[in-house]
mmCIF file of C-alpha atoms in Angstrom:
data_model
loop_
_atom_site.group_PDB
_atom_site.id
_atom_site.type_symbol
_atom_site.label_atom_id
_atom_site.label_comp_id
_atom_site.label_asym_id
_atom_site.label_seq_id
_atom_site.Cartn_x
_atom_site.Cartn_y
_atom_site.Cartn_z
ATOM 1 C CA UNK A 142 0.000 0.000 0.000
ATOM 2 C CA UNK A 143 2.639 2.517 1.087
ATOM 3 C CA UNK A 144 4.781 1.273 -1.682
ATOM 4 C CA UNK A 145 2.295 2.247 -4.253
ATOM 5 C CA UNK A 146 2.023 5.681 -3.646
ATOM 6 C CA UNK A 147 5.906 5.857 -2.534
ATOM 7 C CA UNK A 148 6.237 6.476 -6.803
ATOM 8 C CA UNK A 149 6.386 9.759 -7.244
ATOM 9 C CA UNK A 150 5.651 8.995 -10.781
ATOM 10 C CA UNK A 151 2.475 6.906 -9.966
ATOM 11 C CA UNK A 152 1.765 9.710 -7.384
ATOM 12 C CA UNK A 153 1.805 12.656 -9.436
ATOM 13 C CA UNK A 154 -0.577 10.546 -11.798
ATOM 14 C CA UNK A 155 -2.760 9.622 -9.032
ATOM 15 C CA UNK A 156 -3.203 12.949 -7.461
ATOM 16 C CA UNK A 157 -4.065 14.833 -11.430
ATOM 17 C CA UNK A 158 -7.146 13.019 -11.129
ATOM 18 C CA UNK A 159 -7.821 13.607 -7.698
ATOM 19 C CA UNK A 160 -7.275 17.476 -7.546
ATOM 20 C CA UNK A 161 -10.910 18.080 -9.871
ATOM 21 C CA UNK A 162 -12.845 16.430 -7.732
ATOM 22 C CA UNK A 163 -11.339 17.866 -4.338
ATOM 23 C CA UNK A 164 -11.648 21.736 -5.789
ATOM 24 C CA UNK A 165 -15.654 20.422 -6.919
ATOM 25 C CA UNK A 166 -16.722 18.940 -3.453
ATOM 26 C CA UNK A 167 -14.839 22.113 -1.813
ATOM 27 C CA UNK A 168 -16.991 24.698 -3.364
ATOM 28 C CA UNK A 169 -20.560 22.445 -3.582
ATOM 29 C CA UNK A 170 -19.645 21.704 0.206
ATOM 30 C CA UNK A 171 -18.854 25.416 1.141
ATOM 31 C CA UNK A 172 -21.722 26.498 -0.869
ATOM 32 C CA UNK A 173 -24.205 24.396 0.846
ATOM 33 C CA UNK A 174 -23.117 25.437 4.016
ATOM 34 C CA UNK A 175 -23.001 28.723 3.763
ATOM 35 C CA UNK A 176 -26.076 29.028 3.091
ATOM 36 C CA UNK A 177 -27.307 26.767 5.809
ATOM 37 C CA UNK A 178 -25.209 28.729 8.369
ATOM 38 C CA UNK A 179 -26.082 31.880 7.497
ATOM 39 C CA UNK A 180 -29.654 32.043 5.508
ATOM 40 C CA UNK A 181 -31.772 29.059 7.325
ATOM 41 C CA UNK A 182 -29.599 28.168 10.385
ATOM 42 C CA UNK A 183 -31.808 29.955 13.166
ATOM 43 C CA UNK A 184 -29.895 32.855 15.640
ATOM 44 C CA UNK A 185 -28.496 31.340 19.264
ATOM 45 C CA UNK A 186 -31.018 31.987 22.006
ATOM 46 C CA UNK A 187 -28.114 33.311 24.296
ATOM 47 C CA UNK A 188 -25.566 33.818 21.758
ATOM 48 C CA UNK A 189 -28.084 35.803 19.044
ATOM 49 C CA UNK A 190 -26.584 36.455 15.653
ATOM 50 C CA UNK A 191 -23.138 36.021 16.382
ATOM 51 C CA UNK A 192 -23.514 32.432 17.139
ATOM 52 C CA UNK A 193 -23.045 32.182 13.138
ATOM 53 C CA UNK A 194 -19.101 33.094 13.643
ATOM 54 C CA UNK A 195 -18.986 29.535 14.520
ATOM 55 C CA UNK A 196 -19.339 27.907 10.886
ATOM 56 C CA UNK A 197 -15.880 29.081 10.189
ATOM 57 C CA UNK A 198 -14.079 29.601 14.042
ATOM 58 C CA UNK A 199 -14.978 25.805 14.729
ATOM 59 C CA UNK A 200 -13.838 23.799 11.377
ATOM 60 C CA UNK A 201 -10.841 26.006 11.258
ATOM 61 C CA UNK A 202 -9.897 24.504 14.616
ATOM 62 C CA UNK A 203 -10.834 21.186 14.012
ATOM 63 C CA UNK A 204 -8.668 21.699 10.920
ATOM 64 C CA UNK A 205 -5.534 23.145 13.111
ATOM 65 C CA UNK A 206 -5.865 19.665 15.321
ATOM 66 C CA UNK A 207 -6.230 17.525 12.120
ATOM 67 C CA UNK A 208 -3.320 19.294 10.231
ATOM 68 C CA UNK A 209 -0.847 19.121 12.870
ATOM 69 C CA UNK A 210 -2.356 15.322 13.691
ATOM 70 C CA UNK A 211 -1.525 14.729 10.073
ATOM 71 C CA UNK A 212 2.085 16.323 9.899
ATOM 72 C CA UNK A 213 3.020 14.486 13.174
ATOM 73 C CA UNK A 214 1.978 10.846 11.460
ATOM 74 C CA UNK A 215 3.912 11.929 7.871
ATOM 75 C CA UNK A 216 6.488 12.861 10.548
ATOM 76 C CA UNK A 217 6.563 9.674 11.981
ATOM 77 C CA UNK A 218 6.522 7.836 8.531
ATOM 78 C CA UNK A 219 9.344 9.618 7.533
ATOM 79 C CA UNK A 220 11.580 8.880 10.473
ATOM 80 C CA UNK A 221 10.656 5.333 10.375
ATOM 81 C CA UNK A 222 10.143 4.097 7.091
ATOM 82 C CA UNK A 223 12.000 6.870 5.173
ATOM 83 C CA UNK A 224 9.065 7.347 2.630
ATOM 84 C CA UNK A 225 10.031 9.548 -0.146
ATOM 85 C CA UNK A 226 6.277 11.229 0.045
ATOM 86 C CA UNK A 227 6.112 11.519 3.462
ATOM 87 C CA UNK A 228 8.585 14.304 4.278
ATOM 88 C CA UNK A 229 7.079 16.098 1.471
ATOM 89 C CA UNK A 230 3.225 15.634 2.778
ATOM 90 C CA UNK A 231 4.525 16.901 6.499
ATOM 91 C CA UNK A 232 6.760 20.175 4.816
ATOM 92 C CA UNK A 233 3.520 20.523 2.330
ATOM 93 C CA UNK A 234 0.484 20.157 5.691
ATOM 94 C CA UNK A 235 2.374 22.905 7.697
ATOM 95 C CA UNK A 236 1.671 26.238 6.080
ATOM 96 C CA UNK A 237 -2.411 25.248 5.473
ATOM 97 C CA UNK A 238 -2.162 24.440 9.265
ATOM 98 C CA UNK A 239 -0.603 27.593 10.221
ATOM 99 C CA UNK A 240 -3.634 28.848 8.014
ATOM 100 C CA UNK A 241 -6.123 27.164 9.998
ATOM 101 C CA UNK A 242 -4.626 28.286 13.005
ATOM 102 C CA UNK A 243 -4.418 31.778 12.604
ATOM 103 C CA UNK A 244 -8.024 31.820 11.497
ATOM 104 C CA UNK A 245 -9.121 30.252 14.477
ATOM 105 C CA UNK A 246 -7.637 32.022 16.416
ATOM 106 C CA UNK A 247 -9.129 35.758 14.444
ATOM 107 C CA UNK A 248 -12.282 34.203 14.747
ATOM 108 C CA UNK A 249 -12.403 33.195 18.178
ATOM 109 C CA UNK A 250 -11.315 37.001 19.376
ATOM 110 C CA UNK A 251 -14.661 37.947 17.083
ATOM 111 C CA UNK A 252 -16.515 36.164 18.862
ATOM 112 C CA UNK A 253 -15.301 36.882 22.107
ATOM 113 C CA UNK A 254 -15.051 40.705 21.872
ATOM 114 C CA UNK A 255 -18.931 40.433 21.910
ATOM 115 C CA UNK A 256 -19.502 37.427 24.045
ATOM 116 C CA UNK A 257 -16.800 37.284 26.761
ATOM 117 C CA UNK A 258 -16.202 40.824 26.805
ATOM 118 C CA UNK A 259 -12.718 40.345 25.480
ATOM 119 C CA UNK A 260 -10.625 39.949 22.871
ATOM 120 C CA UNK A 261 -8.248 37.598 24.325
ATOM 121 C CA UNK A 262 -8.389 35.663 27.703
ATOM 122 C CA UNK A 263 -4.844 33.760 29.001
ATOM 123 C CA UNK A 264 -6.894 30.188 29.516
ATOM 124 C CA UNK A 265 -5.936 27.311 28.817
ATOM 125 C CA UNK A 266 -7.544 26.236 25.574
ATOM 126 C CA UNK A 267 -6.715 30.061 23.913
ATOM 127 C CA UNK A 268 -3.178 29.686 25.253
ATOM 128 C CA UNK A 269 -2.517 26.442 23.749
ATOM 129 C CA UNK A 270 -3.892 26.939 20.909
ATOM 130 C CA UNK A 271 -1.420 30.054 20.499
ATOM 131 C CA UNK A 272 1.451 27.482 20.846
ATOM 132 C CA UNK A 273 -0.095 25.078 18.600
ATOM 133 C CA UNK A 274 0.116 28.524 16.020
ATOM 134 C CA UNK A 275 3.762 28.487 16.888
ATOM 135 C CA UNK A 276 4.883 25.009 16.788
ATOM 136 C CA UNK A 277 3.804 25.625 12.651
ATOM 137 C CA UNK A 278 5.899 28.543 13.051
ATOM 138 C CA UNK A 279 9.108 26.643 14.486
ATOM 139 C CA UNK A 280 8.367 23.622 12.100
ATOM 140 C CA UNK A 281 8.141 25.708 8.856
ATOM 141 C CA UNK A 282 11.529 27.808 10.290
ATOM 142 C CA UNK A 283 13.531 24.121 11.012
ATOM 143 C CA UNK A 284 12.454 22.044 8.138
ATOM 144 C CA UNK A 285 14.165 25.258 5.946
ATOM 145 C CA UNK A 286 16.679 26.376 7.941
ATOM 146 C CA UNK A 287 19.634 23.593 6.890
ATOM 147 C CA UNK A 288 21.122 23.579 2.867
ATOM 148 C CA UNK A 289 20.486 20.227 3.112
ATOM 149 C CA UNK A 290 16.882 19.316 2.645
ATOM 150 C CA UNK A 291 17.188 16.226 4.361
ATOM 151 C CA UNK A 292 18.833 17.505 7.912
ATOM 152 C CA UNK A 293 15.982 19.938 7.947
ATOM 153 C CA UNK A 294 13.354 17.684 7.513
ATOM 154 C CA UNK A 295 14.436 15.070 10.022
ATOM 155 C CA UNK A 296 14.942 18.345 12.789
ATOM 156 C CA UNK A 297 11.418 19.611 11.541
ATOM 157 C CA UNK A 298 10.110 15.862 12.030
ATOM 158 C CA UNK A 299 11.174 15.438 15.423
ATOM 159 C CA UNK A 300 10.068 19.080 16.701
ATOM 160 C CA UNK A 301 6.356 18.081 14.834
ATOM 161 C CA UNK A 302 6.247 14.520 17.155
ATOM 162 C CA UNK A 303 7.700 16.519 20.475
ATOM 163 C CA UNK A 304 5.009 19.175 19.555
ATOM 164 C CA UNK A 305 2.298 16.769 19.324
ATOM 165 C CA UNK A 306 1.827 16.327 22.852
ATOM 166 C CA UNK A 307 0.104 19.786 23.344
ATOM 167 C CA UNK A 308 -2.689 17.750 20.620
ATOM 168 C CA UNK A 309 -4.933 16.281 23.132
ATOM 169 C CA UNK A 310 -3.937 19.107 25.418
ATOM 170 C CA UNK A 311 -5.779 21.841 23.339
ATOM 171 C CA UNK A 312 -8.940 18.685 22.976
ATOM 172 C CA UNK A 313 -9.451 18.246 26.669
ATOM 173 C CA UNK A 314 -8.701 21.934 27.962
ATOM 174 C CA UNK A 315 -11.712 22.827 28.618
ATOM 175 C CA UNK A 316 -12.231 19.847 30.398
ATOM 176 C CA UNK A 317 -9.342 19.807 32.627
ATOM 177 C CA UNK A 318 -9.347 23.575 33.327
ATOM 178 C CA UNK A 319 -11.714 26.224 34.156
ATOM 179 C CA UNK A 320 -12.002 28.165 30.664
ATOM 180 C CA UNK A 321 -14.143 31.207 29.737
ATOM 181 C CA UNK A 322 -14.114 28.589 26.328
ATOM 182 C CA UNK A 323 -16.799 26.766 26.269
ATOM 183 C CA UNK A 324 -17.102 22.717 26.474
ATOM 184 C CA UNK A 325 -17.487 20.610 23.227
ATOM 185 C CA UNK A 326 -21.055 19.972 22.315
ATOM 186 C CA UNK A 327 -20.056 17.908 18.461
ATOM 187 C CA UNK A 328 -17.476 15.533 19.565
ATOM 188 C CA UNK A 329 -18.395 14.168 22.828
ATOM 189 C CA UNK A 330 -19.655 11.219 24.541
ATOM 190 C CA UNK A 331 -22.574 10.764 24.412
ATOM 191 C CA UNK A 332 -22.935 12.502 20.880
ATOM 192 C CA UNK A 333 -23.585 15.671 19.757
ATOM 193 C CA UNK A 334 -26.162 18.428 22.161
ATOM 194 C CA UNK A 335 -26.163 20.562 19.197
ATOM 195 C CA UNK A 336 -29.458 20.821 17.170
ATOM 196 C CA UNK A 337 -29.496 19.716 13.885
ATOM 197 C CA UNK A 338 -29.841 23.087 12.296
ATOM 198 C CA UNK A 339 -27.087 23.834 13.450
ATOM 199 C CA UNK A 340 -25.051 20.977 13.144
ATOM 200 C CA UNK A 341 -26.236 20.575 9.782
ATOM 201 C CA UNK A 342 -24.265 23.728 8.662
ATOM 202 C CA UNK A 343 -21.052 22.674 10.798
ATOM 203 C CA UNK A 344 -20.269 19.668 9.538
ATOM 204 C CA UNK A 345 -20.859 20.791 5.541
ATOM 205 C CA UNK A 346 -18.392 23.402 6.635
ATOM 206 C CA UNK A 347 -16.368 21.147 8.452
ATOM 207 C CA UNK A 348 -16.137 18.750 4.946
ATOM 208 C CA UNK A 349 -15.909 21.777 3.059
ATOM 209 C CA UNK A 350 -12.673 22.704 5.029
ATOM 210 C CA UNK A 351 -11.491 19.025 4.735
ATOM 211 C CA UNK A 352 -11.634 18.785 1.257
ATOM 212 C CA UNK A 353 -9.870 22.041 0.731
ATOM 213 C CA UNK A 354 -7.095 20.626 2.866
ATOM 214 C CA UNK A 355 -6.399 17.713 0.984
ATOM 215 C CA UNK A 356 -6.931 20.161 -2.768
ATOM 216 C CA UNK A 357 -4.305 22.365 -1.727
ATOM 217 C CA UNK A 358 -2.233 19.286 -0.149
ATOM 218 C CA UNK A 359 -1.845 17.989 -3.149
ATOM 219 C CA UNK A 360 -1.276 20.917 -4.933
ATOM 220 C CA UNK A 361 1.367 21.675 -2.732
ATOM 221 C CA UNK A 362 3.078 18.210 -3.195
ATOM 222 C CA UNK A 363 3.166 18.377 -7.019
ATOM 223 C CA UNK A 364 4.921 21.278 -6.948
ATOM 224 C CA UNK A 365 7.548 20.271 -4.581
ATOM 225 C CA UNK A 366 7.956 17.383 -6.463
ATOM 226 C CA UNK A 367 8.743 19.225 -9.452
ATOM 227 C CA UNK A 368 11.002 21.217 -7.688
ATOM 228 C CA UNK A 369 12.897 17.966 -5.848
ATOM 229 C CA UNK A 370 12.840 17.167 -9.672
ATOM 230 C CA UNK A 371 14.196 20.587 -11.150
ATOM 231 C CA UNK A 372 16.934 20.359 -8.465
ATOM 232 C CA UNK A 373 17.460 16.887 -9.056
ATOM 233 C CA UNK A 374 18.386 17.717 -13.130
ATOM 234 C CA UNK A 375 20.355 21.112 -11.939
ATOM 235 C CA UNK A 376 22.606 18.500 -10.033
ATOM 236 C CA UNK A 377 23.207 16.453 -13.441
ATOM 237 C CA UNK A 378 23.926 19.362 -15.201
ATOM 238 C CA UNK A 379 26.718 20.656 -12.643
ATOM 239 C CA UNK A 380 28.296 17.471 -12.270
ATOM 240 C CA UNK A 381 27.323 16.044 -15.573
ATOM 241 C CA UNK B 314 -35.989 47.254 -4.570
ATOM 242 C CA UNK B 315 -39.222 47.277 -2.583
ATOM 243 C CA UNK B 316 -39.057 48.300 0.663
ATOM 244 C CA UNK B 317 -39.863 44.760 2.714
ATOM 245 C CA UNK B 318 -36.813 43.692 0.743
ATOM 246 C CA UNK B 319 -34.306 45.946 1.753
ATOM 247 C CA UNK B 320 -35.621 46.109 4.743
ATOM 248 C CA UNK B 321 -34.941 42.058 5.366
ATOM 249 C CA UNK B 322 -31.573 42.736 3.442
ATOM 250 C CA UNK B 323 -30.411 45.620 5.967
ATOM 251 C CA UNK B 324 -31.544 43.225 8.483
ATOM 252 C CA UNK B 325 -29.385 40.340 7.519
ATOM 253 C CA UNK B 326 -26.419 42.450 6.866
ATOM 254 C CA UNK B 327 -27.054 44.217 10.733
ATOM 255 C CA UNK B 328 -26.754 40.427 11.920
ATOM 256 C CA UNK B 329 -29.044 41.212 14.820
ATOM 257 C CA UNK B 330 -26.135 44.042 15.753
ATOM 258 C CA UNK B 331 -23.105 41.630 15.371
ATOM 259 C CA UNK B 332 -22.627 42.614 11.994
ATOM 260 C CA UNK B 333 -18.939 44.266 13.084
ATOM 261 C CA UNK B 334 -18.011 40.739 14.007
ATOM 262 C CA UNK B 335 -19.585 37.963 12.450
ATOM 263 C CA UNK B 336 -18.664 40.007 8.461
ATOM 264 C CA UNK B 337 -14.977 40.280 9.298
ATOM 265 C CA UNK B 338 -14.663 36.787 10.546
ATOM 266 C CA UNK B 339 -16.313 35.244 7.211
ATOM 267 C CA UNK B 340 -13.971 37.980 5.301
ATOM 268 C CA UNK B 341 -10.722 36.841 7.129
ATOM 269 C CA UNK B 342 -12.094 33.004 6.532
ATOM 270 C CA UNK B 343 -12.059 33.697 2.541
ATOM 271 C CA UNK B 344 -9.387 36.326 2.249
ATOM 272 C CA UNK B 345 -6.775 33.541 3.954
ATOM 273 C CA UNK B 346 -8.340 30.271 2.179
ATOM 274 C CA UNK B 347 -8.491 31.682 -0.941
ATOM 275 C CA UNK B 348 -4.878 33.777 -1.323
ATOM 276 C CA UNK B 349 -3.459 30.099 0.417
ATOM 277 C CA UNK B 350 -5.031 28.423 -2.634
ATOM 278 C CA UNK B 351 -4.081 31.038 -5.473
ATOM 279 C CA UNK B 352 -0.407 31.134 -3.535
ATOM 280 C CA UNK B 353 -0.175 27.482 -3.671
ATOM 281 C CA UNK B 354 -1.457 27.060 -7.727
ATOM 282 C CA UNK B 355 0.927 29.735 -8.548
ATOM 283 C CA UNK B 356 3.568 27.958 -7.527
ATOM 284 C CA UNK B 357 2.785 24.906 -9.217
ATOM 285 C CA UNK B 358 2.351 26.873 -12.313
ATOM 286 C CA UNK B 359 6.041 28.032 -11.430
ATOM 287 C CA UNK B 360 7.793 24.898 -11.121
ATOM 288 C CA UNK B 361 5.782 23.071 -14.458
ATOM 289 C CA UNK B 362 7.185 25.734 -16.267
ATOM 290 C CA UNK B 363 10.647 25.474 -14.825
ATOM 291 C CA UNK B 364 10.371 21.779 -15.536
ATOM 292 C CA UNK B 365 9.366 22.506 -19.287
ATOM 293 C CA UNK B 366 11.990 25.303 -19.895
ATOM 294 C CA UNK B 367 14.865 22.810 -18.099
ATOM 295 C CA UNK B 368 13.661 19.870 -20.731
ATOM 296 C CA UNK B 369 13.436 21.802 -23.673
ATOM 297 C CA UNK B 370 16.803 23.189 -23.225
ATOM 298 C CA UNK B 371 18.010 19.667 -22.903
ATOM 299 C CA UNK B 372 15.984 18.423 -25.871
ATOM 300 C CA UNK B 373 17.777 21.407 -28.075
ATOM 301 C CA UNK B 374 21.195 19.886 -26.865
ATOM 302 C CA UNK B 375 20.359 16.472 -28.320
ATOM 303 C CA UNK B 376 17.917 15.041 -25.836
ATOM 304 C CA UNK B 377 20.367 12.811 -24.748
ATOM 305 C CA UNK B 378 19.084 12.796 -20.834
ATOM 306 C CA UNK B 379 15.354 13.094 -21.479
ATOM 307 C CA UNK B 380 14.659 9.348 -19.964
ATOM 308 C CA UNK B 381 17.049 10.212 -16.941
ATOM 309 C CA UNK B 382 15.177 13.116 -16.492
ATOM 310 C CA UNK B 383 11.674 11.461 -16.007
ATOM 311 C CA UNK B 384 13.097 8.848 -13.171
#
């Protein structure tokens, strides 16, 4: 299995065909739940209006977790079975992370300026969240920092798995701490307390986010293909 | 525009008075997504053409490499 898609050949193949259909389900997804979240989704009967903040704040940090979840096991891959693909997937994840990140963390402030009072609280789910935004920012700075590609890669892989550990951290904060954040109500035991006009919206938005993770994913890995390719030809023509 | 429409358009845009915070955070949602997108696609456009130029610069010299260069 992980031999077939260790060819970048077959890979670059593969992921041509893939691409249309991620960039189609992306917009049909985001399209559908837009609309749900902000034409038929009703208002919050605490929250009012600006409950609808929370069709992009919460994907965007489900997609921070599943981003750095993903880097850490292409991470792990790459230290242990040396797959040609998987350095590239981890260096390729980070920046749409950092992405999600940052956009969780915008959003969350615009909904707190009118909910909490404040723009930014020191608790323990907002706090490690900010270190989650900078454990992208250290990755992306170590997998480039070395003029060889492969030193930085294995330093970037082993700061991703260390970094990892604040993963379930940011998940059960709000369980394990008193947070102005509020509990999870999607993924819980016990399922979901959410209604499902609500939840409706969340999780098109949610697949909508997904699917635009794995588009630009792969868009990201053909091109540093090519470019392990370009330098690869550069090299033949120095010492050819 | 008749006047019950704009007055449920106004309405929507006011977002029950959260307008100033629920707008930016869709704005900031799009503005990111889509310049990570257009970023990323640009660069692939970048290195395809790299790739072509390097190839047909080796094809003018003979295209002795050209199977090396697809391994």
């Amino acid at each position: 299995m992980i031999q077939r898609f260790a060819n970048p050949n077959r890979f670059m193949r593969l992921s041509a065909a893939v691409v249309p259909w991620m960039a189609g389900a992306t917009v049909i997804l985001g399209a559908a739940g837009l609309y749900l979240g902000l034409f038929q989704a009703p208002a919050d009967y605490q929250q009012g209006e600006s409950v609808r903040i929370m069709y992009v704040h919460v994907p965007a940090a489900w997609m921070a977790l599943f981003c750095y979840t993903s880097m850490a096991a292409a991470s792990a891959t790459a230290l242990i079975w040396k797959h040609p693909l998987a350095d590239l997937a981890a260096r390729s994840t980070a920046p749409i992370g950092i992405c999600f990140t940052f956009l969780a963390l915008i959003t969350g402030s615009l909904w707190g300026k009118p909910m909490w009072g404040t723009w930014w609280v020191w608790d323990a789910r907002l706090t490690s969240v900010l270190v989650l935004f900078f454990l992208y920012l250290g990755y992306m700075a170590l997998v480039n920092a070395f003029d060889d590609p492969a030193r930085g890669a294995k330093a970037a892989a082993v700061l991703a798995l260390v970094g990892f550990v604040n993963v379930p951290i940011i998940k059960f904060s709000v369980d394990w701490w008193n947070s102005l954040h509020q509990p999870a109500s999607v993924l819980k035991l016990g399922g979901p307390s959410i209604h499902p006009s609500m939840l409706a919206p969340l999780l098109l938005m949610a697949l909508a986010f997904t699917t635009y993770y794995f588009w630009v994913l792969l868009v990201r890995l053909r091109a540093e293909i090519l470019s392990t390719k370009i330098r690869a030809v550069r090299l033949r023509q120095v010492h050819g | 525009m008749d006047r019950g429409v704009s007055e449920s358009v106004s309405a929507f845009l006011d977002m029950g008075g959260y307008a100033a915070f629920v707008w930016p955070s869709y704005a900031i949602t799009a503005l990111v997504l889509v310049g990570m997108l257009v970023a990323s696609l640009r660069w692939l456009r970048s290195t395809e053409a790299a790739l072509a130029a390097l190839k047909a610069e080796r094809g003018a010299k003979g295209g002795a490499g050209e199977a090396a260069g697809e391994a």
